[in-house]
Coordinates of C-alpha atoms in Angstrom, one line a residue:
Chain A
M828 CA 15.0 91.6 -87.6
E829 CA 13.1 90.0 -84.8
F830 CA 9.4 91.2 -84.7
W831 CA 7.1 89.4 -82.3
F832 CA 3.6 89.7 -81.0
S833 CA 3.1 88.5 -77.4
E834 CA 0.0 87.9 -75.4
E835 CA 0.1 87.5 -71.7
Q836 CA -2.2 84.5 -71.3
T837 CA -1.8 84.9 -67.6
P838 CA 0.5 87.3 -65.6
N839 CA 3.0 84.4 -65.7
V840 CA 2.6 82.9 -69.2
R841 CA 3.3 84.5 -72.6
F842 CA 2.5 83.2 -76.0
S843 CA 4.5 84.8 -78.8
I844 CA 4.1 84.7 -82.5
R845 CA 6.7 85.9 -85.0
V846 CA 5.3 88.7 -87.2
D847 CA 6.1 89.6 -90.7
R848 CA 4.3 92.9 -90.6
Q849 CA 1.4 94.7 -89.0
L850 CA -1.4 95.2 -91.5
Y851 CA -3.7 97.4 -89.5
S852 CA -3.8 99.2 -86.1
G853 CA -6.7 101.4 -85.0
K854 CA -8.8 102.3 -82.1
S855 CA -12.6 102.3 -82.1
E856 CA -15.0 103.7 -79.5
F857 CA -14.8 100.3 -77.9
Q858 CA -11.3 98.8 -78.3
R859 CA -7.9 98.7 -80.0
I860 CA -8.0 96.6 -83.2
D861 CA -4.9 95.1 -84.8
V862 CA -4.2 92.8 -87.7
F863 CA -0.9 91.1 -88.2
E864 CA 0.7 88.9 -90.9
S865 CA 2.7 85.9 -89.5
P866 CA 4.7 83.0 -91.1
E867 CA 3.1 80.4 -88.7
F868 CA -0.5 81.4 -88.5
G869 CA -1.1 83.6 -91.5
R870 CA -3.1 86.7 -90.6
F871 CA -4.4 87.2 -87.1
L872 CA -6.7 89.6 -85.4
T873 CA -6.3 90.9 -81.8
L874 CA -8.7 93.1 -79.8
D875 CA -7.1 95.1 -77.0
G876 CA -4.0 92.8 -77.5
Y877 CA -6.0 89.6 -77.0
M878 CA -6.0 86.9 -79.7
M879 CA -9.3 86.7 -81.5
L880 CA -8.5 84.5 -84.5
T881 CA -5.7 83.3 -86.8
E882 CA -6.2 82.2 -90.3
K883 CA -4.5 78.9 -89.4
D884 CA -6.7 77.7 -86.6
E885 CA -10.0 79.7 -86.7
F886 CA -11.7 76.8 -88.5
I887 CA -11.7 74.9 -85.2
Y888 CA -13.6 77.6 -83.2
H889 CA -16.0 78.4 -86.0
E890 CA -16.9 74.9 -86.9
M891 CA -17.4 73.9 -83.3
I892 CA -19.6 76.8 -82.4
V893 CA -21.9 76.3 -85.4
H894 CA -22.0 72.7 -86.4
V895 CA -22.6 71.2 -83.0
P896 CA -26.0 72.9 -82.5
M897 CA -26.8 72.6 -86.2
A898 CA -26.4 68.8 -86.1
V899 CA -28.8 68.6 -83.1
H900 CA -31.6 71.0 -83.9
P901 CA -33.8 69.5 -86.6
R902 CA -34.9 72.7 -88.3
V903 CA -33.1 76.0 -87.7
R904 CA -34.8 78.9 -89.6
D905 CA -33.9 82.0 -87.6
V906 CA -30.6 82.6 -85.9
L907 CA -29.3 85.3 -83.7
V908 CA -25.5 85.8 -83.6
I909 CA -24.0 88.0 -80.9
G910 CA -20.5 89.4 -81.7
A911 CA -18.9 87.6 -84.6
G912 CA -17.8 90.7 -86.4
D913 CA -15.0 88.7 -88.1
G914 CA -17.6 86.8 -90.1
G915 CA -16.4 83.2 -89.2
V916 CA -19.6 82.2 -87.6
I917 CA -21.7 83.6 -90.5
R918 CA -19.5 81.7 -93.1
E919 CA -20.3 78.4 -91.4
L920 CA -24.0 79.2 -90.9
V921 CA -24.7 80.2 -94.5
R922 CA -23.7 76.7 -95.6
Y923 CA -27.2 75.6 -94.3
P924 CA -29.9 76.4 -96.9
E925 CA -32.8 76.0 -94.5
I926 CA -31.6 79.0 -92.5
E927 CA -33.9 81.8 -93.6
H928 CA -32.6 84.7 -91.6
I929 CA -29.6 85.6 -89.4
D930 CA -29.5 88.7 -87.1
M931 CA -26.0 89.5 -86.3
V932 CA -25.4 92.0 -83.5
E933 CA -21.9 93.4 -83.4
I934 CA -21.1 96.3 -81.1
D935 CA -18.2 97.6 -83.1
P936 CA -18.6 98.6 -86.8
L937 CA -14.9 99.0 -87.2
V938 CA -14.3 95.3 -86.4
V939 CA -16.5 94.4 -89.4
E940 CA -14.9 97.0 -91.7
V941 CA -11.3 95.8 -90.8
C942 CA -12.2 92.1 -91.1
K943 CA -13.8 92.7 -94.5
K944 CA -10.6 94.4 -95.7
Y945 CA -7.9 92.2 -94.1
L946 CA -9.5 88.9 -93.2
P947 CA -11.5 87.9 -96.3
K948 CA -11.3 84.2 -95.5
T949 CA -13.5 84.7 -92.5
A950 CA -15.4 87.8 -93.6
C951 CA -16.3 86.2 -97.0
C952 CA -20.0 85.9 -96.4
L953 CA -21.0 89.1 -94.6
D954 CA -23.0 90.2 -97.7
D955 CA -25.2 87.1 -97.7
P956 CA -28.8 88.3 -98.4
R957 CA -30.2 86.3 -95.4
L958 CA -28.0 88.3 -93.0
S959 CA -29.0 91.5 -91.2
I960 CA -26.1 93.2 -89.4
H961 CA -27.1 95.3 -86.4
Y962 CA -24.5 97.6 -84.8
A963 CA -25.7 97.4 -81.3
D964 CA -24.9 96.2 -77.8
G965 CA -25.9 92.5 -77.7
L966 CA -27.0 92.8 -74.1
K967 CA -29.6 95.5 -75.0
F968 CA -30.6 93.9 -78.4
V969 CA -31.7 90.7 -76.8
R970 CA -34.1 92.4 -74.3
S971 CA -36.9 92.8 -76.9
P972 CA -37.3 89.6 -79.0
Q973 CA -39.7 86.9 -77.7
E974 CA -39.6 83.3 -79.0
R975 CA -38.2 84.6 -82.3
Y976 CA -35.0 82.4 -82.8
D977 CA -34.2 78.7 -83.1
L978 CA -30.6 79.2 -82.4
I979 CA -28.5 81.9 -80.6
I980 CA -24.8 81.9 -81.0
V981 CA -22.8 84.0 -78.5
D982 CA -19.4 84.6 -80.1
S983 CA -18.2 86.9 -77.3
T984 CA -14.8 88.2 -76.3
D985 CA -13.7 87.6 -72.8
P986 CA -15.8 88.5 -69.8
F987 CA -14.2 91.9 -69.3
G988 CA -14.2 95.0 -71.6
P989 CA -17.0 95.2 -74.2
G990 CA -17.9 91.5 -73.8
E991 CA -18.6 91.7 -70.1
G992 CA -22.4 92.0 -70.3
L993 CA -22.6 88.8 -72.4
F994 CA -21.7 86.7 -69.3
T995 CA -24.5 88.1 -67.1
R996 CA -27.6 86.4 -65.7
E997 CA -29.7 89.1 -67.3
F998 CA -28.3 88.3 -70.7
Y999 CA -28.7 84.5 -70.5
G1000 CA -32.3 85.0 -69.2
N1001 CA -33.1 87.2 -72.2
C1002 CA -31.6 84.7 -74.6
Y1003 CA -33.9 82.1 -73.1
K1004 CA -36.9 84.3 -73.7
A1005 CA -35.8 85.2 -77.3
L1006 CA -35.6 81.5 -78.2
R1007 CA -38.5 79.4 -79.5
A1008 CA -39.8 76.5 -77.4
D1009 CA -37.1 74.1 -78.8
G1010 CA -34.3 76.7 -79.1
I1011 CA -30.6 76.2 -78.5
M1012 CA -28.0 78.8 -77.2
V1013 CA -24.3 78.1 -77.8
N1014 CA -21.7 80.4 -76.3
Q1015 CA -17.9 80.6 -76.1
H1016 CA -17.3 79.5 -72.6
E1017 CA -13.6 80.3 -71.7
S1018 CA -11.1 77.6 -70.6
P1019 CA -10.9 75.4 -67.6
F1020 CA -7.1 75.4 -67.2
Y1021 CA -5.7 78.7 -65.9
A1022 CA -7.2 79.9 -62.6
E1023 CA -8.7 83.2 -63.9
D1024 CA -10.3 81.6 -67.0
A1025 CA -11.6 78.7 -64.9
V1026 CA -13.4 81.1 -62.6
A1027 CA -15.0 82.8 -65.6
C1028 CA -16.0 79.4 -67.0
Q1029 CA -17.6 78.3 -63.7
R1030 CA -19.4 81.6 -63.3
A1031 CA -20.8 81.4 -66.8
H1032 CA -21.9 77.8 -66.3
K1033 CA -23.7 78.6 -63.0
R1034 CA -25.7 81.4 -64.7
I1035 CA -26.6 79.3 -67.7
V1036 CA -27.7 76.4 -65.5
E1037 CA -30.0 78.7 -63.7
S1038 CA -31.6 79.9 -67.0
F1039 CA -31.9 76.7 -69.1
P1040 CA -33.1 73.2 -68.3
I1041 CA -30.4 71.5 -70.4
S1042 CA -26.9 73.0 -70.0
K1043 CA -23.8 71.0 -71.1
V1044 CA -20.2 72.0 -71.9
Y1045 CA -18.1 70.8 -74.8
Q1046 CA -14.4 71.2 -75.7
A1047 CA -12.1 71.8 -78.6
H1048 CA -8.3 72.1 -79.1
I1049 CA -7.7 75.7 -80.1
P1050 CA -3.9 76.2 -80.2
T1051 CA -3.8 80.0 -80.1
Y1052 CA -6.2 80.4 -77.1
P1053 CA -4.8 80.2 -73.6
S1054 CA -3.9 76.6 -72.7
G1055 CA -5.3 75.4 -76.0
H1056 CA -8.2 73.8 -74.2
W1057 CA -11.3 75.8 -74.9
L1058 CA -14.9 75.2 -73.9
F1059 CA -18.3 76.0 -75.4
G1060 CA -21.6 76.0 -73.7
F1061 CA -24.6 74.2 -75.1
A1062 CA -27.8 75.4 -73.4
S1063 CA -31.2 74.2 -74.6
K1064 CA -34.9 74.2 -73.9
K1065 CA -35.6 70.8 -75.4
Y1066 CA -32.8 69.0 -77.3
H1067 CA -30.0 67.1 -75.7
P1068 CA -26.7 67.6 -77.4
L1069 CA -26.0 63.8 -77.6
R1070 CA -29.3 62.1 -77.4
D1071 CA -30.8 64.4 -80.1
L1072 CA -27.7 64.4 -82.4
D1073 CA -28.9 63.1 -85.7
D1074 CA -25.6 61.9 -87.3
T1075 CA -27.2 60.5 -90.4
R1076 CA -29.1 63.6 -91.3
W1077 CA -26.0 65.8 -90.8
N1078 CA -23.7 63.5 -92.7
L1079 CA -26.1 63.3 -95.6
R1080 CA -25.7 67.0 -96.1
G1081 CA -22.2 66.3 -97.4
L1082 CA -20.7 69.4 -95.7
H1083 CA -16.9 69.0 -95.5
C1084 CA -15.3 70.2 -92.3
K1085 CA -11.7 70.2 -91.2
Y1086 CA -12.3 69.7 -87.5
Y1087 CA -16.0 68.8 -86.9
T1088 CA -17.3 65.3 -87.5
T1089 CA -20.4 63.8 -85.9
T1090 CA -18.1 61.3 -84.1
L1091 CA -16.0 64.1 -82.7
H1092 CA -19.2 65.9 -81.7
K1093 CA -19.8 63.1 -79.1
G1094 CA -16.2 63.1 -77.9
A1095 CA -16.3 66.9 -77.4
F1096 CA -18.8 66.4 -74.6
Y1097 CA -16.6 63.7 -72.9
I1098 CA -14.7 66.2 -70.8
P1099 CA -11.8 65.5 -68.3
A1100 CA -12.6 64.6 -64.7
Y1101 CA -11.3 67.9 -63.3
V1102 CA -13.5 69.9 -65.7
E1103 CA -16.5 67.8 -64.8
E1104 CA -15.8 68.6 -61.1
L1105 CA -15.3 72.3 -61.8
L1106 CA -18.8 72.5 -63.4
K1107 CA -20.5 70.2 -60.9
D1108 CA -19.4 72.5 -58.1
V1109 CA -21.8 75.2 -59.4
E1110 CA -24.7 73.0 -60.7
Chain B
M1279 CA 13.1 91.3 -61.8
E1280 CA 11.8 89.6 -65.0
F1281 CA 13.0 86.0 -65.3
W1282 CA 11.5 83.9 -68.0
F1283 CA 12.0 80.5 -69.6
S1284 CA 11.1 80.4 -73.3
E1285 CA 10.7 77.4 -75.6
E1286 CA 10.7 77.8 -79.3
Q1287 CA 7.7 75.5 -80.1
T1288 CA 8.4 76.3 -83.8
P1289 CA 10.9 78.7 -85.3
N1290 CA 8.0 81.2 -85.3
V1291 CA 6.2 80.5 -82.0
R1292 CA 7.5 80.9 -78.4
F1293 CA 5.9 79.7 -75.2
S1294 CA 7.3 81.5 -72.1
I1295 CA 6.9 80.8 -68.4
R1296 CA 7.8 83.2 -65.6
V1297 CA 10.4 81.6 -63.4
D1298 CA 11.0 82.2 -59.7
R1299 CA 14.3 80.4 -59.7
Q1300 CA 16.3 77.7 -61.4
L1301 CA 16.6 74.7 -59.1
Y1302 CA 19.1 72.6 -61.1
S1303 CA 21.1 72.8 -64.3
G1304 CA 23.4 70.1 -65.4
K1305 CA 24.7 68.2 -68.4
S1306 CA 24.8 64.4 -68.7
E1307 CA 26.4 62.3 -71.4
F1308 CA 23.1 62.6 -73.3
Q1309 CA 21.6 66.0 -72.8
R1310 CA 21.2 69.2 -70.8
I1311 CA 18.9 68.9 -67.8
D1312 CA 17.1 71.8 -66.1
V1313 CA 14.6 72.2 -63.3
F1314 CA 12.8 75.5 -62.7
E1315 CA 10.3 76.7 -60.1
S1316 CA 7.5 78.8 -61.5
P1317 CA 4.4 80.6 -60.1
E1318 CA 2.1 79.2 -62.7
F1319 CA 3.1 75.6 -63.2
G1320 CA 5.1 74.8 -60.0
R1321 CA 8.3 73.0 -60.8
F1322 CA 9.1 72.0 -64.4
L1323 CA 11.7 69.8 -66.1
T1324 CA 13.3 70.6 -69.5
L1325 CA 15.7 68.4 -71.5
D1326 CA 17.9 70.3 -74.0
G1327 CA 15.5 73.3 -73.5
Y1328 CA 12.3 71.3 -74.4
M1329 CA 9.5 71.1 -71.9
M1330 CA 9.1 67.6 -70.5
L1331 CA 6.7 68.1 -67.6
T1332 CA 5.3 70.6 -65.2
E1333 CA 3.9 69.8 -61.8
K1334 CA 0.6 71.5 -62.8
D1335 CA -0.3 69.6 -66.0
E1336 CA 1.8 66.4 -65.9
F1337 CA -1.2 64.4 -64.6
I1338 CA -2.8 64.7 -68.0
Y1339 CA 0.1 63.1 -69.9
H1340 CA 0.7 60.4 -67.3
E1341 CA -2.9 59.4 -66.7
M1342 CA -3.6 59.2 -70.5
I1343 CA -0.5 57.1 -71.4
V1344 CA -1.2 54.6 -68.6
H1345 CA -4.9 54.3 -67.9
V1346 CA -6.1 54.0 -71.5
P1347 CA -4.3 50.7 -72.1
M1348 CA -4.9 49.5 -68.5
A1349 CA -8.7 49.9 -69.0
V1350 CA -8.6 47.8 -72.1
H1351 CA -6.2 44.9 -71.4
P1352 CA -7.9 42.4 -69.0
R1353 CA -4.8 41.2 -67.1
V1354 CA -1.5 43.1 -67.2
R1355 CA 1.2 41.4 -65.3
D1356 CA 4.5 42.4 -67.0
V1357 CA 5.2 45.9 -68.2
L1358 CA 8.1 47.4 -70.1
V1359 CA 8.5 51.2 -69.9
I1360 CA 10.9 53.0 -72.2
G1361 CA 12.1 56.4 -71.0
A1362 CA 10.0 57.8 -68.2
G1363 CA 12.9 58.8 -65.9
D1364 CA 10.7 61.4 -64.2
G1365 CA 8.7 58.6 -62.7
G1366 CA 5.2 59.8 -63.7
V1367 CA 4.4 56.7 -65.7
I1368 CA 5.6 54.4 -62.8
R1369 CA 3.5 56.4 -60.3
E1370 CA 0.3 55.6 -62.3
L1371 CA 1.3 52.0 -63.0
V1372 CA 1.9 51.0 -59.4
R1373 CA -1.7 51.8 -58.6
Y1374 CA -2.6 48.5 -60.2
P1375 CA -2.0 45.6 -57.8
E1376 CA -2.1 42.9 -60.5
I1377 CA 1.0 44.3 -62.1
E1378 CA 3.8 41.9 -61.0
H1379 CA 6.9 43.4 -62.6
I1380 CA 7.9 46.6 -64.4
D1381 CA 11.1 46.9 -66.4
M1382 CA 11.9 50.6 -66.9
V1383 CA 14.6 51.4 -69.4
E1384 CA 16.0 54.9 -69.1
I1385 CA 19.0 56.0 -71.0
D1386 CA 20.1 58.7 -68.7
P1387 CA 20.7 58.0 -65.0
L1388 CA 21.1 61.7 -64.3
V1389 CA 17.5 62.3 -65.2
V1390 CA 16.3 59.8 -62.6
E1391 CA 18.7 61.3 -60.0
V1392 CA 17.6 64.9 -60.7
C1393 CA 13.9 64.0 -60.7
K1394 CA 14.1 62.0 -57.4
K1395 CA 15.7 65.1 -55.8
Y1396 CA 13.6 67.9 -57.4
L1397 CA 10.4 66.4 -58.6
P1398 CA 9.2 64.1 -55.8
K1399 CA 5.6 64.4 -57.0
T1400 CA 6.3 62.4 -60.1
A1401 CA 9.4 60.4 -58.9
C1402 CA 7.5 59.2 -55.7
C1403 CA 7.3 55.6 -56.7
L1404 CA 10.7 54.8 -58.2
D1405 CA 11.6 52.6 -55.2
D1406 CA 8.6 50.3 -55.7
P1407 CA 9.7 46.7 -55.2
R1408 CA 8.1 45.6 -58.4
L1409 CA 10.2 48.0 -60.5
S1410 CA 13.6 47.2 -62.1
I1411 CA 15.4 50.2 -63.5
H1412 CA 17.8 49.5 -66.4
Y1413 CA 20.1 52.3 -67.5
A1414 CA 20.3 51.4 -71.1
D1415 CA 19.3 52.4 -74.6
G1416 CA 15.6 51.4 -75.2
L1417 CA 16.3 50.7 -78.8
K1418 CA 18.9 48.1 -77.9
F1419 CA 17.1 46.7 -74.8
V1420 CA 14.0 45.8 -76.7
R1421 CA 16.0 43.6 -79.2
S1422 CA 16.2 40.6 -76.8
P1423 CA 12.9 39.9 -75.1
Q1424 CA 10.4 37.6 -76.8
E1425 CA 6.7 37.6 -75.8
R1426 CA 7.6 38.7 -72.3
Y1427 CA 5.4 41.8 -71.8
D1428 CA 1.6 42.5 -71.7
L1429 CA 2.1 46.2 -72.1
I1430 CA 4.9 48.4 -73.4
I1431 CA 4.8 52.2 -72.7
V1432 CA 7.1 54.3 -74.8
D1433 CA 7.4 57.6 -72.9
S1434 CA 10.0 59.0 -75.3
T1435 CA 11.3 62.5 -75.9
D1436 CA 10.9 64.0 -79.4
P1437 CA 12.2 62.1 -82.5
F1438 CA 15.6 63.8 -82.5
G1439 CA 18.4 63.6 -80.0
P1440 CA 18.5 60.7 -77.6
G1441 CA 14.9 59.7 -78.4
E1442 CA 15.4 59.3 -82.2
G1443 CA 15.7 55.5 -82.2
L1444 CA 12.4 55.1 -80.4
F1445 CA 10.6 56.2 -83.6
T1446 CA 12.1 53.7 -86.0
R1447 CA 10.6 50.7 -87.7
E1448 CA 13.2 48.5 -86.1
F1449 CA 12.1 49.7 -82.6
Y1450 CA 8.4 49.1 -83.2
G1451 CA 9.0 45.7 -84.8
N1452 CA 11.0 44.7 -81.7
C1453 CA 8.3 46.0 -79.4
Y1454 CA 5.8 43.8 -81.3
K1455 CA 8.1 40.8 -80.7
A1456 CA 8.6 41.6 -77.1
L1457 CA 4.8 41.6 -76.4
R1458 CA 2.7 38.5 -75.6
A1459 CA 0.0 37.4 -78.0
D1460 CA -2.5 39.9 -76.6
G1461 CA 0.0 42.7 -75.8
I1462 CA -0.5 46.5 -76.2
M1463 CA 2.0 49.2 -77.0
V1464 CA 1.3 52.8 -76.2
N1465 CA 3.6 55.6 -77.2
Q1466 CA 3.8 59.4 -77.1
H1467 CA 2.9 60.3 -80.7
E1468 CA 3.7 64.0 -81.1
S1469 CA 1.1 66.6 -82.2
P1470 CA -0.9 67.0 -85.4
F1471 CA -0.8 70.8 -85.4
Y1472 CA 2.5 72.4 -86.3
A1473 CA 4.0 71.2 -89.6
E1474 CA 7.2 69.6 -88.2
D1475 CA 5.3 67.8 -85.4
A1476 CA 2.7 66.6 -87.8
V1477 CA 5.3 65.1 -90.1
A1478 CA 6.8 63.2 -87.1
C1479 CA 3.3 62.1 -86.1
Q1480 CA 2.6 60.8 -89.6
R1481 CA 5.9 59.0 -89.9
A1482 CA 5.5 57.3 -86.5
H1483 CA 1.9 56.2 -87.4
K1484 CA 3.0 54.8 -90.7
R1485 CA 5.7 52.6 -89.0
I1486 CA 3.4 51.4 -86.3
V1487 CA 0.6 50.5 -88.8
E1488 CA 3.2 48.4 -90.6
S1489 CA 4.1 46.6 -87.4
F1490 CA 0.8 46.1 -85.6
P1491 CA -2.6 44.8 -86.8
I1492 CA -4.5 47.4 -84.6
S1493 CA -3.1 50.9 -84.6
K1494 CA -5.2 53.8 -83.4
V1495 CA -4.4 57.3 -82.2
Y1496 CA -5.9 59.2 -79.3
Q1497 CA -5.6 62.7 -78.0
A1498 CA -5.4 64.9 -74.9
H1499 CA -5.2 68.6 -74.0
I1500 CA -1.7 69.2 -72.6
P1501 CA -1.3 73.0 -72.2
T1502 CA 2.5 73.0 -71.9
Y1503 CA 3.2 71.0 -75.1
P1504 CA 3.3 72.7 -78.5
S1505 CA -0.2 73.6 -79.6
G1506 CA -1.7 71.9 -76.5
H1507 CA -3.1 69.2 -78.8
W1508 CA -1.1 66.0 -78.1
L1509 CA -1.5 62.5 -79.5
F1510 CA -0.8 59.0 -78.2
G1511 CA -0.5 55.8 -80.2
F1512 CA -2.4 52.7 -79.2
A1513 CA -1.0 49.7 -81.0
S1514 CA -2.2 46.2 -80.2
K1515 CA -2.0 42.6 -81.2
K1516 CA -5.6 41.7 -80.2
Y1517 CA -7.5 44.2 -78.2
H1518 CA -9.4 47.2 -79.7
P1519 CA -9.1 50.4 -77.6
L1520 CA -12.9 51.0 -77.8
R1521 CA -14.6 47.6 -78.4
D1522 CA -12.5 46.0 -75.7
L1523 CA -12.7 48.8 -73.1
D1524 CA -14.2 47.4 -70.0
D1525 CA -15.7 50.5 -68.2
T1526 CA -17.3 48.6 -65.4
R1527 CA -14.2 46.7 -64.5
W1528 CA -12.1 49.8 -64.5
N1529 CA -14.6 51.9 -62.6
L1530 CA -15.0 49.2 -59.9
R1531 CA -11.3 49.7 -59.1
G1532 CA -12.2 53.1 -57.6
L1533 CA -9.1 54.8 -58.9
H1534 CA -9.5 58.5 -58.7
C1535 CA -8.1 60.4 -61.7
K1536 CA -8.0 64.1 -62.5
Y1537 CA -8.2 63.8 -66.3
Y1538 CA -9.0 60.2 -67.2
T1539 CA -12.5 58.8 -67.1
T1540 CA -13.8 55.8 -69.1
T1541 CA -16.1 58.2 -70.9
L1542 CA -13.3 60.5 -71.8
H1543 CA -11.4 57.4 -72.9
K1544 CA -13.9 57.0 -75.8
G1545 CA -13.9 60.7 -76.7
A1546 CA -10.1 60.7 -76.8
F1547 CA -10.2 58.4 -79.9
Y1548 CA -12.8 60.7 -81.7
I1549 CA -10.2 62.9 -83.3
P1550 CA -10.7 65.9 -85.6
A1551 CA -11.3 65.5 -89.3
Y1552 CA -7.9 67.0 -90.3
V1553 CA -6.1 64.6 -87.9
E1554 CA -8.0 61.6 -89.3
E1555 CA -6.9 62.7 -92.8
L1556 CA -3.3 63.1 -91.8
L1557 CA -3.2 59.6 -90.5
K1558 CA -5.3 58.0 -93.3
D1559 CA -2.7 59.4 -95.8
V1560 CA -0.1 56.9 -94.5
E1561 CA -2.3 53.9 -93.6

């Protein structure tokens, strides 16, 4: 039997994964949720048919969205995480003992429930005592807090559907306001390669540049995302992602990672010429 | 009408590209050769069904295999190129006026003929007066020359089929011998991500480490190759790819690239932790 999941990465490109079986399929108020088991990637989660994570390569995304800011900011106590219902961001964050509190704002309770049941490798730490989960719209949640967080991580879906509001000027402006005077915001920033993703990436960068004094973009190789070339945004009130990187302090922690190293951290900001130009066009 | 080309990147992963039309299909003594026209990637070339290049992203591979060694070696006069029938490597090399002679050794004359006709953007410079094309087996060709080249570029297919010999200890040893006392060899080094590619990558690294005193690996984002995370090998008798990089000299040339910059050059060698471990295991 041939049993395949296919994602249309663009109208003209399909990425297909052989599936052993579908573990879950359901529909929440917000989206369709599916979990599959596959020989190549282990289990994987899709929302509305779009790849969110696979057990084989999720470590790349989650390490890169968490350890890059954590190796720059000297003392993170309070963190706000938007999205991240699969738990991968939380798993990486709770490795830092100095973090006192994490507010996680996930719009869809069913994502958390499904991930706890079917994706225990990412959802392993959603019961951490430092974590408060709020089932709410991130766009609305972030309107109230003022200078309350050291780090905001925006682990959004793509800029359409439930994630749309997390790519707006209003949202980034409120994140700025919710951060302390030396706060950092990191977001998933789409890909520079396919035309539609590149436009989303440019638009997000333009809006972040307007909201933050320091705004840089860094990259990672994520094989199951369209083109495999994925970007993150590093927006900051005070710290520079390279000049304020403290390799020694981070390396003394002895955290073992599979993708992130403090050397790779630097290289991740050395982006290709065409991506530099794409971003410069809107700066 | 739905018309798609699919590559099995592993037995469990397929990458598919919508095709407008097939421009060429033929069989040489060595392999099946196809050229397609597609809305997303422009024209693309496959050998035995494996993706070799697309007009949209070939610049990444060709810039990275040529400009990295050229920005390190202070004076390249004689170059040996193995494979490269599509002409992309030659197009980048002939931008350097100090290169006096290029021997290109391509096993399959039909690849050159087809690329000249259907892929003029890569095959544009195959009539350069400094270029000699030899239709021969690279493995055999490299047995004779002694200290004749400053740079060898191994633009091979995968380590099975016609390209198999270009991943052997004998081949790398002969490349060493064919290089001058400060020569550099760069090769396409497979991908670290999918299991079978990772094994090929480890095996190649082990053999190159045994042949050259300096052997490093660098990476690029190549969306149409399996996983999008592709590696190159930098093997050298004298120059170190980072310590001997001369940014100023290279930047003064004023060569415009779409992917390569001397900053990205450094980052390309800052590889993920799991790739470092993969390579260290065989060093």
